[in-house]
XYZ file of C-alpha atoms in Angstrom:
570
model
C 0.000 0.000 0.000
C 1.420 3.686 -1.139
C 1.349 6.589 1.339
C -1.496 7.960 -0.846
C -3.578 4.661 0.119
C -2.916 5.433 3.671
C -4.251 9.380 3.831
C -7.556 8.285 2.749
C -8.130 6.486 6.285
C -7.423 9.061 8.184
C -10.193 10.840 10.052
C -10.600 14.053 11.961
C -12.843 14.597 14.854
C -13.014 18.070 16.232
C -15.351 19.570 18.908
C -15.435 23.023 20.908
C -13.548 23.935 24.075
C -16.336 24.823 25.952
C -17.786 21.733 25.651
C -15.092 20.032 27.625
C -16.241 21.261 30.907
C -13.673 23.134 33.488
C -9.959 22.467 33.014
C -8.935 19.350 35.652
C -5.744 20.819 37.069
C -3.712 17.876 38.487
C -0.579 17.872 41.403
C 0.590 15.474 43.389
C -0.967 14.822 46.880
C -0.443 12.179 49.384
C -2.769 9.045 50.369
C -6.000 9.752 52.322
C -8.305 7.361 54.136
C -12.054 8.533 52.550
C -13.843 5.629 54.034
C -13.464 6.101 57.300
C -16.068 7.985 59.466
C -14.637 9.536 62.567
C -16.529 9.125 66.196
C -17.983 12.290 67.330
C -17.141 12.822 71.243
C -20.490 14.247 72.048
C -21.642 10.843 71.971
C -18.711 9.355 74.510
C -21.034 9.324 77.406
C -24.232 7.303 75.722
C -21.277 4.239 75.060
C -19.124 2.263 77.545
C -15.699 0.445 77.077
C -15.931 -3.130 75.903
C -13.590 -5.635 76.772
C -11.586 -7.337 73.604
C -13.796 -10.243 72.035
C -11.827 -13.355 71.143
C -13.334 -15.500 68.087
C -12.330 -18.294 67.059
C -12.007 -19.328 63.446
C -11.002 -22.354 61.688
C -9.245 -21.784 58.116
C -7.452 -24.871 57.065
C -7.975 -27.269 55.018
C -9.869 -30.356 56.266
C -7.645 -33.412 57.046
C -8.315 -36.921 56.746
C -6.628 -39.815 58.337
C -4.427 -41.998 55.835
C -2.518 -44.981 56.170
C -0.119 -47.558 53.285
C 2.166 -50.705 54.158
C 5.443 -49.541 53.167
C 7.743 -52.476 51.714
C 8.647 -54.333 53.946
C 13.025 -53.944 54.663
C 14.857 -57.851 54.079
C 17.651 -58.485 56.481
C 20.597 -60.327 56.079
C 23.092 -61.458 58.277
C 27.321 -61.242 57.411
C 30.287 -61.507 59.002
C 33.943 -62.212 57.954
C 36.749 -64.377 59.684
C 39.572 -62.633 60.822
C 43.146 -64.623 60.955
C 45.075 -63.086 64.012
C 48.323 -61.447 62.823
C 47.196 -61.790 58.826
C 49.013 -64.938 58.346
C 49.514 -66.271 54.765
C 47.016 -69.181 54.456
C 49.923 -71.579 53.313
C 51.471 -70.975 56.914
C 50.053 -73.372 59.654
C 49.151 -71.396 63.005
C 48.658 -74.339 64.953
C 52.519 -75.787 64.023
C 54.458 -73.762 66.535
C 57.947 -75.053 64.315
C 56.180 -73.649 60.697
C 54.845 -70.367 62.961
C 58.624 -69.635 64.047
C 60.083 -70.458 60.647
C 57.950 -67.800 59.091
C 58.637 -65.105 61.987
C 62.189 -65.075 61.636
C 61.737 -65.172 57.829
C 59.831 -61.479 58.439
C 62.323 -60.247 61.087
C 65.194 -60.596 58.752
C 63.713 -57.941 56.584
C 65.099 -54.829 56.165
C 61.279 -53.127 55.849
C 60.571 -54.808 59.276
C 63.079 -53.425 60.768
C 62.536 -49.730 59.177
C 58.890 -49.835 60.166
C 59.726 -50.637 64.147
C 62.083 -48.244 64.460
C 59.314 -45.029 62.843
C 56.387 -46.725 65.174
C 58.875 -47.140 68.187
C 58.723 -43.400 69.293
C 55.316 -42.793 69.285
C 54.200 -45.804 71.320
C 56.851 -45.309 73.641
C 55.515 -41.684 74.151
C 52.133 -42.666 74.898
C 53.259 -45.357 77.138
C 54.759 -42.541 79.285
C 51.764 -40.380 78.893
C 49.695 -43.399 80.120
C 51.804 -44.121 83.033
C 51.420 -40.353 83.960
C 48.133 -39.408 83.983
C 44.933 -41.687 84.997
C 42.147 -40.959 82.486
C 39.621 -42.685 84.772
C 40.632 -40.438 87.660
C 37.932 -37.931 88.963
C 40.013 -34.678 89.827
C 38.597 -32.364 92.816
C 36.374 -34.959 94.208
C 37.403 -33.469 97.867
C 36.419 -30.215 97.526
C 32.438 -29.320 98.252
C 30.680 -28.204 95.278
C 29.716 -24.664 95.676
C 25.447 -24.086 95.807
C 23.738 -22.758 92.679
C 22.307 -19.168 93.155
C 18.698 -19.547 94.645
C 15.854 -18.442 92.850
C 12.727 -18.832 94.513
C 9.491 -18.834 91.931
C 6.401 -20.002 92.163
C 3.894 -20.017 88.823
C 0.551 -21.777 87.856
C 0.763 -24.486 85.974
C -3.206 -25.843 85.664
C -6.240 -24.174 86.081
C -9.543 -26.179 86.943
C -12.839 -24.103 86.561
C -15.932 -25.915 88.254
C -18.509 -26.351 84.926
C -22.169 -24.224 85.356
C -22.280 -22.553 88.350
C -19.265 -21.420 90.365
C -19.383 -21.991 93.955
C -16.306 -21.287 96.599
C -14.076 -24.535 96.885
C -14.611 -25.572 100.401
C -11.752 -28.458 101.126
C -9.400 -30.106 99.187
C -7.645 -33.844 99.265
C -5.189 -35.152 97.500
C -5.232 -38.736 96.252
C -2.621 -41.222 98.308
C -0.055 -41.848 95.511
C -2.472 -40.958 92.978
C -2.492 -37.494 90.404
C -6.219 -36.777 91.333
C -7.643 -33.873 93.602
C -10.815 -34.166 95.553
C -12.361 -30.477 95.740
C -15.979 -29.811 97.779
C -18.012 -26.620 96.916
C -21.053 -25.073 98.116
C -22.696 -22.043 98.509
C -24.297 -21.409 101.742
C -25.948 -18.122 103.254
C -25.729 -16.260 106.558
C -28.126 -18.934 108.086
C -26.346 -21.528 106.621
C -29.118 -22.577 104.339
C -27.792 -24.266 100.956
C -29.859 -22.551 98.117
C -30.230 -25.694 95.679
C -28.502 -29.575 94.994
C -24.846 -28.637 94.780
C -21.988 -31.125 93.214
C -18.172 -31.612 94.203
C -15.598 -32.766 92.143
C -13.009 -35.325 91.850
C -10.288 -34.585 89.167
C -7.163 -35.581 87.252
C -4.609 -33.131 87.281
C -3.915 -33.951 83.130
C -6.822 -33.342 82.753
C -8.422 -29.764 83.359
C -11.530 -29.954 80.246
C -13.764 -31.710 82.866
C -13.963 -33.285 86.085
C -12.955 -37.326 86.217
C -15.805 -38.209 88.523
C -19.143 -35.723 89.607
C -20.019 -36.318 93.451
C -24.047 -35.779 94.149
C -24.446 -35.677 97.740
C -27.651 -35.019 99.161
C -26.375 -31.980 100.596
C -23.706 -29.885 100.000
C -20.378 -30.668 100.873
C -18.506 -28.684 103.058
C -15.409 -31.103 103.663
C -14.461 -34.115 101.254
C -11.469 -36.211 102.359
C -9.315 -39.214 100.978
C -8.801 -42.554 102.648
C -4.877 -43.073 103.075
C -5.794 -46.385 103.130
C -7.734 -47.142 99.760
C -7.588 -44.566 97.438
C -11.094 -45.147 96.204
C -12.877 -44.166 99.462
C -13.956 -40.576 100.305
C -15.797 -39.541 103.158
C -17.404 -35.816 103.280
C -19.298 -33.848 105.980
C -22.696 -31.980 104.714
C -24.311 -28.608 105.759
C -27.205 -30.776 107.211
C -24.988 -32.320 109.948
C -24.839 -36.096 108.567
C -21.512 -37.213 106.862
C -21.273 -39.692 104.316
C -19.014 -42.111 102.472
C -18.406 -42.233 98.722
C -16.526 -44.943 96.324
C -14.444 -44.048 93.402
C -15.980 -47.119 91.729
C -19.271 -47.110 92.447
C -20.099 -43.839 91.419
C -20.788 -40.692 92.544
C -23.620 -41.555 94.602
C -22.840 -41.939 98.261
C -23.337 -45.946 99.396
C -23.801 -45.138 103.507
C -24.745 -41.755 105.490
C -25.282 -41.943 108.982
C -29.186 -41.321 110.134
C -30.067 -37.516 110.833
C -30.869 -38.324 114.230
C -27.002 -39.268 115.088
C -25.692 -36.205 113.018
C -24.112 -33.202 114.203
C -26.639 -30.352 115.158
C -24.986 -27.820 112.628
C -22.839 -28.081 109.513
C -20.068 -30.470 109.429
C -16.995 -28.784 108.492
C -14.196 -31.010 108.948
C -13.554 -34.664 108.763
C -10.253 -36.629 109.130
C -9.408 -40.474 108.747
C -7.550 -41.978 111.572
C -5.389 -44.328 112.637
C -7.007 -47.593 112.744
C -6.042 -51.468 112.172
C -8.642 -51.452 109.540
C -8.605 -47.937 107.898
C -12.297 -47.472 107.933
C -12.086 -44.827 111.083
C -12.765 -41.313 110.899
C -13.905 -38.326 112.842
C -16.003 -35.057 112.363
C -16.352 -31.800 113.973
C -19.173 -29.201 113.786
C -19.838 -25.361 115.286
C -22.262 -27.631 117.583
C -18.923 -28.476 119.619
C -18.889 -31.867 119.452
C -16.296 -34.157 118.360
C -17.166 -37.758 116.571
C -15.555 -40.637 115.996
C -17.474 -43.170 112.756
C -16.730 -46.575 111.339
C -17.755 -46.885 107.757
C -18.695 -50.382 108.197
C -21.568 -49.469 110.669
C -22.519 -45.417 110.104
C -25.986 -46.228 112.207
C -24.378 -44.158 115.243
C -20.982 -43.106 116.103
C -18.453 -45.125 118.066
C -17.797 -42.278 120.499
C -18.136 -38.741 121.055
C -16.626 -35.864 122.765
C -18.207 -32.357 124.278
C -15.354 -29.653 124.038
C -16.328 -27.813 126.737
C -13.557 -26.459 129.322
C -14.854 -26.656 132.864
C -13.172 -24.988 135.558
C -14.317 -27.398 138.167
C -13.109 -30.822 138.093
C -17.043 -32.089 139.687
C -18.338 -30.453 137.021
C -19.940 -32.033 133.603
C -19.326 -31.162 130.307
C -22.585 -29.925 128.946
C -23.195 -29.304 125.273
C -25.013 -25.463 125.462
C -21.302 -24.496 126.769
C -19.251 -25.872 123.967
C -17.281 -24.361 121.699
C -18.021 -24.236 118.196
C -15.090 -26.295 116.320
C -14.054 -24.408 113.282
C -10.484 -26.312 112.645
C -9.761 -29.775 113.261
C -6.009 -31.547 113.159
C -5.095 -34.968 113.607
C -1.587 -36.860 113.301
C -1.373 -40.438 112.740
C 1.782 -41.240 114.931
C -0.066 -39.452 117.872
C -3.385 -42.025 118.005
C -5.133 -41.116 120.949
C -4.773 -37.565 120.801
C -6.074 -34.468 118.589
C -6.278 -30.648 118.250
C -9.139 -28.397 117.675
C -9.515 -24.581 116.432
C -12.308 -22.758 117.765
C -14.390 -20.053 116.635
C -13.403 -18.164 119.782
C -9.482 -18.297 119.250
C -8.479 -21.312 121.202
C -6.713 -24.427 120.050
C -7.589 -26.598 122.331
C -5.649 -30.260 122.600
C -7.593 -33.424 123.089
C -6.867 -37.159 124.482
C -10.058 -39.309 123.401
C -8.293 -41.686 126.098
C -9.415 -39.813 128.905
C -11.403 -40.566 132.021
C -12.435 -37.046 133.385
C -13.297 -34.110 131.836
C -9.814 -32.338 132.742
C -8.167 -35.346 131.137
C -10.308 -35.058 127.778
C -8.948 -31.280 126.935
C -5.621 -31.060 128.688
C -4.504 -28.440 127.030
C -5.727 -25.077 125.945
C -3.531 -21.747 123.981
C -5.407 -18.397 122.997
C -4.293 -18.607 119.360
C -6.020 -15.580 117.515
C -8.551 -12.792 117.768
C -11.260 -14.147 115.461
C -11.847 -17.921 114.302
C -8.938 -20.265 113.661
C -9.127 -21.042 110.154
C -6.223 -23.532 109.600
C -4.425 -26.015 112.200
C -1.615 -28.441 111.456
C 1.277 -29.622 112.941
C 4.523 -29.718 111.486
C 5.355 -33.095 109.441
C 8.742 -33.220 111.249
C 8.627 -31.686 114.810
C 4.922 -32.877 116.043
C 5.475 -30.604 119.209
C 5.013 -27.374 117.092
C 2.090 -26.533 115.287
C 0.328 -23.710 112.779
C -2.122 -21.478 113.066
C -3.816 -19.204 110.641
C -6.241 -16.682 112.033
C -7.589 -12.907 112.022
C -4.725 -11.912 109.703
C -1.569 -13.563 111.284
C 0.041 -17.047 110.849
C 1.587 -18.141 114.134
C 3.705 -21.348 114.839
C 3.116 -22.522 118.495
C 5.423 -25.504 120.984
C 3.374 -27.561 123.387
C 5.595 -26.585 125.995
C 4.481 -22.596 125.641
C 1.119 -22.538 126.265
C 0.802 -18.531 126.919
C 1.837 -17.076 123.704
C 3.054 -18.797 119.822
C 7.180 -18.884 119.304
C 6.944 -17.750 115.714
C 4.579 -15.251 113.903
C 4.138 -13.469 111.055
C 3.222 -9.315 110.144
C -0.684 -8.242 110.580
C -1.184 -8.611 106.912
C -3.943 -5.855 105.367
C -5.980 -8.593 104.189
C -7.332 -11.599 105.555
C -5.790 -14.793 106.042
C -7.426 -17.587 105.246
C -5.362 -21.008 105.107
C -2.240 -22.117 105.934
C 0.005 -25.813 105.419
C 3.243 -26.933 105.892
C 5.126 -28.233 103.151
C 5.301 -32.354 103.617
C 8.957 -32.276 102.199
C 10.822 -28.611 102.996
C 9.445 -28.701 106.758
C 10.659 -25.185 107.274
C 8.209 -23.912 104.529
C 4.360 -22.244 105.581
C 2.040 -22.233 102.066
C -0.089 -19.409 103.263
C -3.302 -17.942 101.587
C -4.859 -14.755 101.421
C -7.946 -12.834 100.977
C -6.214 -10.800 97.850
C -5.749 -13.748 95.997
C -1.896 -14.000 96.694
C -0.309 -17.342 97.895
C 2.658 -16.799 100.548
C 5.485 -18.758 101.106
C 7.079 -18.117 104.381
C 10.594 -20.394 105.170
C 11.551 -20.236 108.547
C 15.323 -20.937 107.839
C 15.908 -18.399 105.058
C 13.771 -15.368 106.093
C 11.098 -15.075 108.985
C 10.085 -11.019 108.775
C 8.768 -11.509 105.442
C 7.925 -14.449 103.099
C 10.289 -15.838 100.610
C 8.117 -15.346 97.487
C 4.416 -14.172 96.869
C 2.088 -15.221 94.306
C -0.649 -13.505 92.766
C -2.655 -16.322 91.684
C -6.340 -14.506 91.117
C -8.141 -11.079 91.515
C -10.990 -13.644 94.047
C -9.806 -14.583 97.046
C -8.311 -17.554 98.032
C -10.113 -20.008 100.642
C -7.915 -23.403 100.796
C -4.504 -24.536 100.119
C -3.104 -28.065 100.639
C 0.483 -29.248 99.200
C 1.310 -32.468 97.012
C 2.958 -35.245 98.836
C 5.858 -34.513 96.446
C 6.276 -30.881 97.890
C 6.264 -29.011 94.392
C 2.596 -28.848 93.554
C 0.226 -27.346 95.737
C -3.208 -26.558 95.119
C -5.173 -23.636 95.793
C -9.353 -23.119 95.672
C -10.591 -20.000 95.216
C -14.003 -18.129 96.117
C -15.234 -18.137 92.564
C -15.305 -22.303 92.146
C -11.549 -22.503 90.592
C -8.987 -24.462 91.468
C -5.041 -23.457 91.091
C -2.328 -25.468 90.724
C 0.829 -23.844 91.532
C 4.287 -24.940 91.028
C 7.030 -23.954 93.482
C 10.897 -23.739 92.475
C 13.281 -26.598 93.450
C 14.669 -24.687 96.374
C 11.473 -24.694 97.729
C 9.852 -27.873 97.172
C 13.459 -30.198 98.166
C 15.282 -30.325 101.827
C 18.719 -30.278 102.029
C 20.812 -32.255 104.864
C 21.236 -29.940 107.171
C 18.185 -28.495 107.103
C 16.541 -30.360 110.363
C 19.345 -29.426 112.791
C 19.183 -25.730 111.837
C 15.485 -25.652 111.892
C 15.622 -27.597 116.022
C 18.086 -24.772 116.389
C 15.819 -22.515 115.657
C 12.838 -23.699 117.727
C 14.473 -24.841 120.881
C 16.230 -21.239 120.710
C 12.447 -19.505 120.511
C 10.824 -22.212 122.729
C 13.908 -21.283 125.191
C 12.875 -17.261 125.140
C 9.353 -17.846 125.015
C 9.467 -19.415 128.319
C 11.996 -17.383 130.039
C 9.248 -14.441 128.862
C 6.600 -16.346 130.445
C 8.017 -17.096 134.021
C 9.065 -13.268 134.351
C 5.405 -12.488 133.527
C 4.062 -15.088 135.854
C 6.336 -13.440 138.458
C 4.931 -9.906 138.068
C 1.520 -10.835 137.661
C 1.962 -12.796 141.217
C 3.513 -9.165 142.293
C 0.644 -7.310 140.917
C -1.616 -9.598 142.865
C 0.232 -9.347 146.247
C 0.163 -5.759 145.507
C -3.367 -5.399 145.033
C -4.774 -7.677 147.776
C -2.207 -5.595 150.656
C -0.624 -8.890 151.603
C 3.576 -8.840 151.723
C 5.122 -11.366 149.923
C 6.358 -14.367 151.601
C 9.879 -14.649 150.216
C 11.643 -11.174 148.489
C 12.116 -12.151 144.331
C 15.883 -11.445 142.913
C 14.665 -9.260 140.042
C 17.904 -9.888 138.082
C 17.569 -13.743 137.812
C 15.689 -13.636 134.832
C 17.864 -10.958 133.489
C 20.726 -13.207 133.654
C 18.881 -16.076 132.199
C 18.214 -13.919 129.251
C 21.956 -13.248 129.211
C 22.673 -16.783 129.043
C 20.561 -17.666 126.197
C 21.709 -14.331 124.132
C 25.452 -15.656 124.756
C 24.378 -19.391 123.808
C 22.756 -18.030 120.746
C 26.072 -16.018 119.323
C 28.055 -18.737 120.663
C 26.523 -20.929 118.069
C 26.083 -17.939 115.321
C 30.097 -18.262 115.408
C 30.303 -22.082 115.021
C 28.262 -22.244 111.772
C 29.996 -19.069 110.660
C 33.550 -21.064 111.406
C 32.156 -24.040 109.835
C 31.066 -22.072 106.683
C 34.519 -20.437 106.232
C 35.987 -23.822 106.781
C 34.139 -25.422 103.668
C-alpha cells in the first residue's frame, strides 16, 4: 500500500472547548483514608468500654486420616573371619615349628626393621603419657561443690474451673499416691441454708476440660477427704450435719450416710481419717462443739463422742449449750489417741479421746487468735510445734508454751485464710490470702517476710493443701476454681542440714518464750500481792531472769560463730 492509500483512512474529529467542561488541574498529593467515618465525642457518654472479644475461626484445610504398608526392609546377616596377625594361608598357626620359621623369615627384613624403628617413638611416648596421667581419675572430688544461686518462683501451671455454676471450693484432698484432687463446693448463706442440689468434684490433674468423677451428695459438701488407706474411698461432711461415704468405683452416689438423728446439730466442716487397724475410722467436727468418731462399716451411730467444753471445776460435767463451736480440726497419725481443735473463739484446744475425766479429755488449751482459727496443722517433722492461721496472722506454736506462739508473722492488710506446711521442705508455711496471693514463708531463710508471693487470682483464696511430692500445691478459690501452683526446686526439696538448723531454731524460741513467760508469771503474782495488801512471803531477785536472758543471748552467738567457722571452713 502507497502513502497515498494510507491518507484516505485518516479521520478528523473536532469539537469546541467549551464543551469540555472546566480544566482538571492535576498535582501530586499524598494518600487519604475517605472511608473512614470519625466518632464524634459528644456521643462518649451514651457508650461504655468493651472488653476485647476473642473469636475463634477455623481456616485450614480439612484433614483426613491416611494410612499404606510400606515395603517391607529384608535383612541379612554377614560376618567375615579374621586370621590373628594376617598370616599367609599356606602358613600353619597351629605348628608352633612352621609359625617360628615364618617369623624369623619377616624379622630378617630390612622393611621390618625400618617400620619398628618409625612406630617405636610414638608408642613409647604414649606409654609414658599413660603411666602419667589416669584418664579414669575424677580430679577435685574433695572439695564441696559450691550451691547454685537460689531463685525462689512459684507459677501456675493448671487451672480447673468448676462447669455451670461457680461456687467457693470448700476443702481439698489429695489422692494417696495418685495425680487426682478431691475439691468440695457449696454455697451457703448467713443462716447456713444451701440454696439448691450442689456437686463436688473429683479430678485428674492432666486433665483440666472436665472433672474425672461428679459427686451428688444429698447436701452440699462442706469437707471431702481421701482414705490413706484405699484410694477409692472418700468420706465428706454436709451442711445438714450427717456425713457420708463415697466410692471411686461405684459412682458418685454416696453408698452409707449416717441417720439424721445421730448427726451433728450444725454443719459439718471437717472430717479426718484416723489411725485404725482397719482404715475405715474417721472423725467429724461441727460449730455444735462436738467431736465424733465413725466406722464406715456401721454409720448407724458413732463409736464415740466428745463435748469440748472447758470446765473450771473438776465435779463439774461437760454440757453441750457451753461448747465451743469447732471451726479447725487436726489430727496426726503417729499421735493415736490424741487431737487438736480450732475454735471459733481463738483457742486451740488439745484433746486425748483416752481420757477418764473431763480435765483429762482437753488437757490443754492456747489463745491462738482474735477471730476464728481457720487452719491447724502440725509440722510433718517436729509434732510438738504446730500452725495457726487466724484474724490476719500465721503463728507457729510448741506444746511446751502454752501462753503465747514462738513464731509469727506481720498483721497482713488482708485476711488470712489457710495455711500448710510443706510435707517435704518442713521449714516452709504455704499461706493464703484474701487478695488472691499465695505466701510462702521459710523459717530458715527469712522469717520477717515471706520468701516469694504469688498472685494467683483477683478472688480470694479459701484453701490450700500441698502435694505429697512438695512441688505442687493446690489452691481453691471463692469463685469455684482451682489453682495449681508450682514452686521452684529450692522450695519444694530439703537439704541435709536443714533439720538441725530448723531444732536450732525452735528450741532457741521455745527457750525465750518461756523465760518471757516465768518473768510475767512473776509480776503478775507481784501485781496480785500488791493489790490484795498482803507482803510477799519470800523477796524475788529481780535480776535472775535478766541473767537467764543473758545466758541464752550468749548461747545463741556462741553458736552464730560455730556455723559461721564451719562455713569459712568449707
Amino acid at each position: 500500500m502507497d502513502k497515498q492509500e494510507k491518507t484516505e483512512l485518516t479521520y478528523e474529529y473536532t469539537k469546541r472547548r467549551k464543551y469540555f467542561g472546566q480544566q482538571t488541574l492535576f498535582e501530586d498529593h499524598g494518600p487519604e483514608i475517605i472511608v473512614n467515618i470519625p466518632c464524634n465525642p459528644a456521643l462518649y457518654k451514651n457508650y461504655i468500654l468493651r472488653n476485647p472479644v476473642h473469636v475463634a475461626t477455623e481456616n485450614t484445610k480439612s484433614m483426613s486420616e491416611h494410612w499404606v504398608n510400606s515395603v517391607r526392609a529384608e535383612y541379612t546377616t554377614s560376618g567375615m573371619n579374621h586370621v590373628e596377625g594376617g598370616w599367609p594361608k599356606d602358613i600353619n598357626m597351629n605348628d608352633p615349628e612352621a609359625a617360628q620359621r615364618y617369623r624369623r623369615k619377616i624379622e630378617k627384613d630390612d622393611a621390618y626393621i625400618h617400620a619398628v624403628m618409625h612406630l617405636g617413638h610414638s608408642m613409647e611416648h604414649n606409654i609414658l603419657q599413660n603411666n602419667a596421667i589416669d584418664m579414669y581419675q575424677t580430679y577435685y572430688s574433695e572439695l564441696p561443690s559450691i550451691p547454685p544461686v537460689e531463685r525462689s518462683s512459684c507459677h501456675t501451671v493448671n487451672v480447673y474451673r468448676e462447669p455451670g455454676t461457680r461456687r467457693p471450693v470448700r476443702s481439698l484432698s489429695w489422692q494417696a499416691e495418685g495425680a487426682r484432687l478431691a475439691s468440695a463446693h457449696a454455697d451457703i448463706d448467713f443462716m447456713r441454708n444451701s440454696r439448691s442440689l450442689q456437686f463436688s468434684y473429683i479430678w485428674d490433674i492432666e486433665n483440666a476440660n472436665a472433672p474425672e468423677l461428679v459427686i451428688k451428695p444429698p447436701q452440699p459438701l462442706l469437707d471431702l477427704q481421701y482414705n490413706p488407706r484405699d484410694q477409692h474411698i472418700l468420706v465428706g461432711g454436709m451442711s445438714n450435719g450427717q456425713v457420708g461415704c463415697w466410692d471411686m468405683r461405684k459412682g458418685g452416689e454416696p453408698f452409707v450416710v449416717c441417720p439424721p438423728h445421730v448427726a451433728h446439730r450444725d454443719l459439718v466442716r471437717n472430717v479426718l481419717f484416723v489411725h485404725s487397724k482397719t482404715g475405715a475410722e474417721f472423725f467429724s467436727s461441727s460449730p455444735d462443739g462436738v467431736v465424733k468418731w465413725w466406722d464406715i462399716r456401721n454409720m448407724n451411730e458413732p463409736t464415740d463422742s466428745m463435748i469440748i467444753d472447758l470446765v473450771r471445776l473438776a465435779s463439774e460435767s461437760q454440757s453441750i449449750n457451753r461448747a465451743l463451736g469447732i471451726s479447725a480440726l487436726e489430727y496426726e497419725s503417729t499421735i493415736p489417741t490424741r487431737f487438736m481443735v480450732g475454735t471459733e473463739s481463738g483457742l486451740v484446744i488439745g484433746g486425748n479421746r483416752k481420757g477418764k475425766t473431763p480435765l483429762e479429755k482437753l488437757p490443754s488449751k492456747y489463745e491462738a487468735h482474735l477471730g476464728p482459727v481457720y487452719a491447724l496443722q502440725r509440722n510433718p517433722t517436729f509434732l510438738k510445734n504446730f500452725l495457726t492461721v487466724g484474724d490476719w496472722t500465721a503463728r507457729v506454736w510448741s506444746e511446751d508454751c502454752r501462753e503465747s506462739s514462738i513464731l509469727w508473722t506481720y498483721s497482713h492488710q488482708t485476711k488470712l485464710t489457710d495455711g500448710a506446711w510443706n510435707p517435704i521442705r518442713f521449714s516452709l508455711m504455704l499461706i493464703t490470702q484474701w487478695d488472691g496471693c499465695l505466701s510462702c514463708w521459710d523459717l530458715l531463710r527469712r522469717r520477717s517476710a515471706p520468701i516469694v508471693t504469688a498472685q494467683l487470682c483477683d478472688e480470694p483464696l479459701l484453701k490450700v493443701r500441698p502435694h505429697e511430692g512438695g512441688q505442687l500445691v493446690a489452691c481453691g478459690s471463692s469463685k469455684g476454681t482451682i489453682y495449681l501452683a508450682e514452686l521452684s526446686q529450692n522450695l519444694g526439696t530439703a537439704d541435709k542440714n536443714d533439720k538441725q538448723l530448723l531444732t536450732h531454731i525452735l528450741e532457741r524460741e521455745n527457750k525465750r518464750e518461756r523465760i518471757l513467760e516465768a518473768r510475767m508469771r512473776e509480776l503478775r503474782l507481784k501485781m496480785r500481792q500488791d493489790r490484795d495488801g498482803n507482803q510477799p512471803p519470800a523477796e524475788v531477785d529481780p535480776g535472775v531472769n535478766d541473767r537467764d536472758l543473758e545466758e541464752a543471748t550468749a548461747e545463741y552467738m556462741q553458736m552464730v560463730n560455730e556455723l559461721r567457722a564451719q562455713q569459712k571452713s568449707l
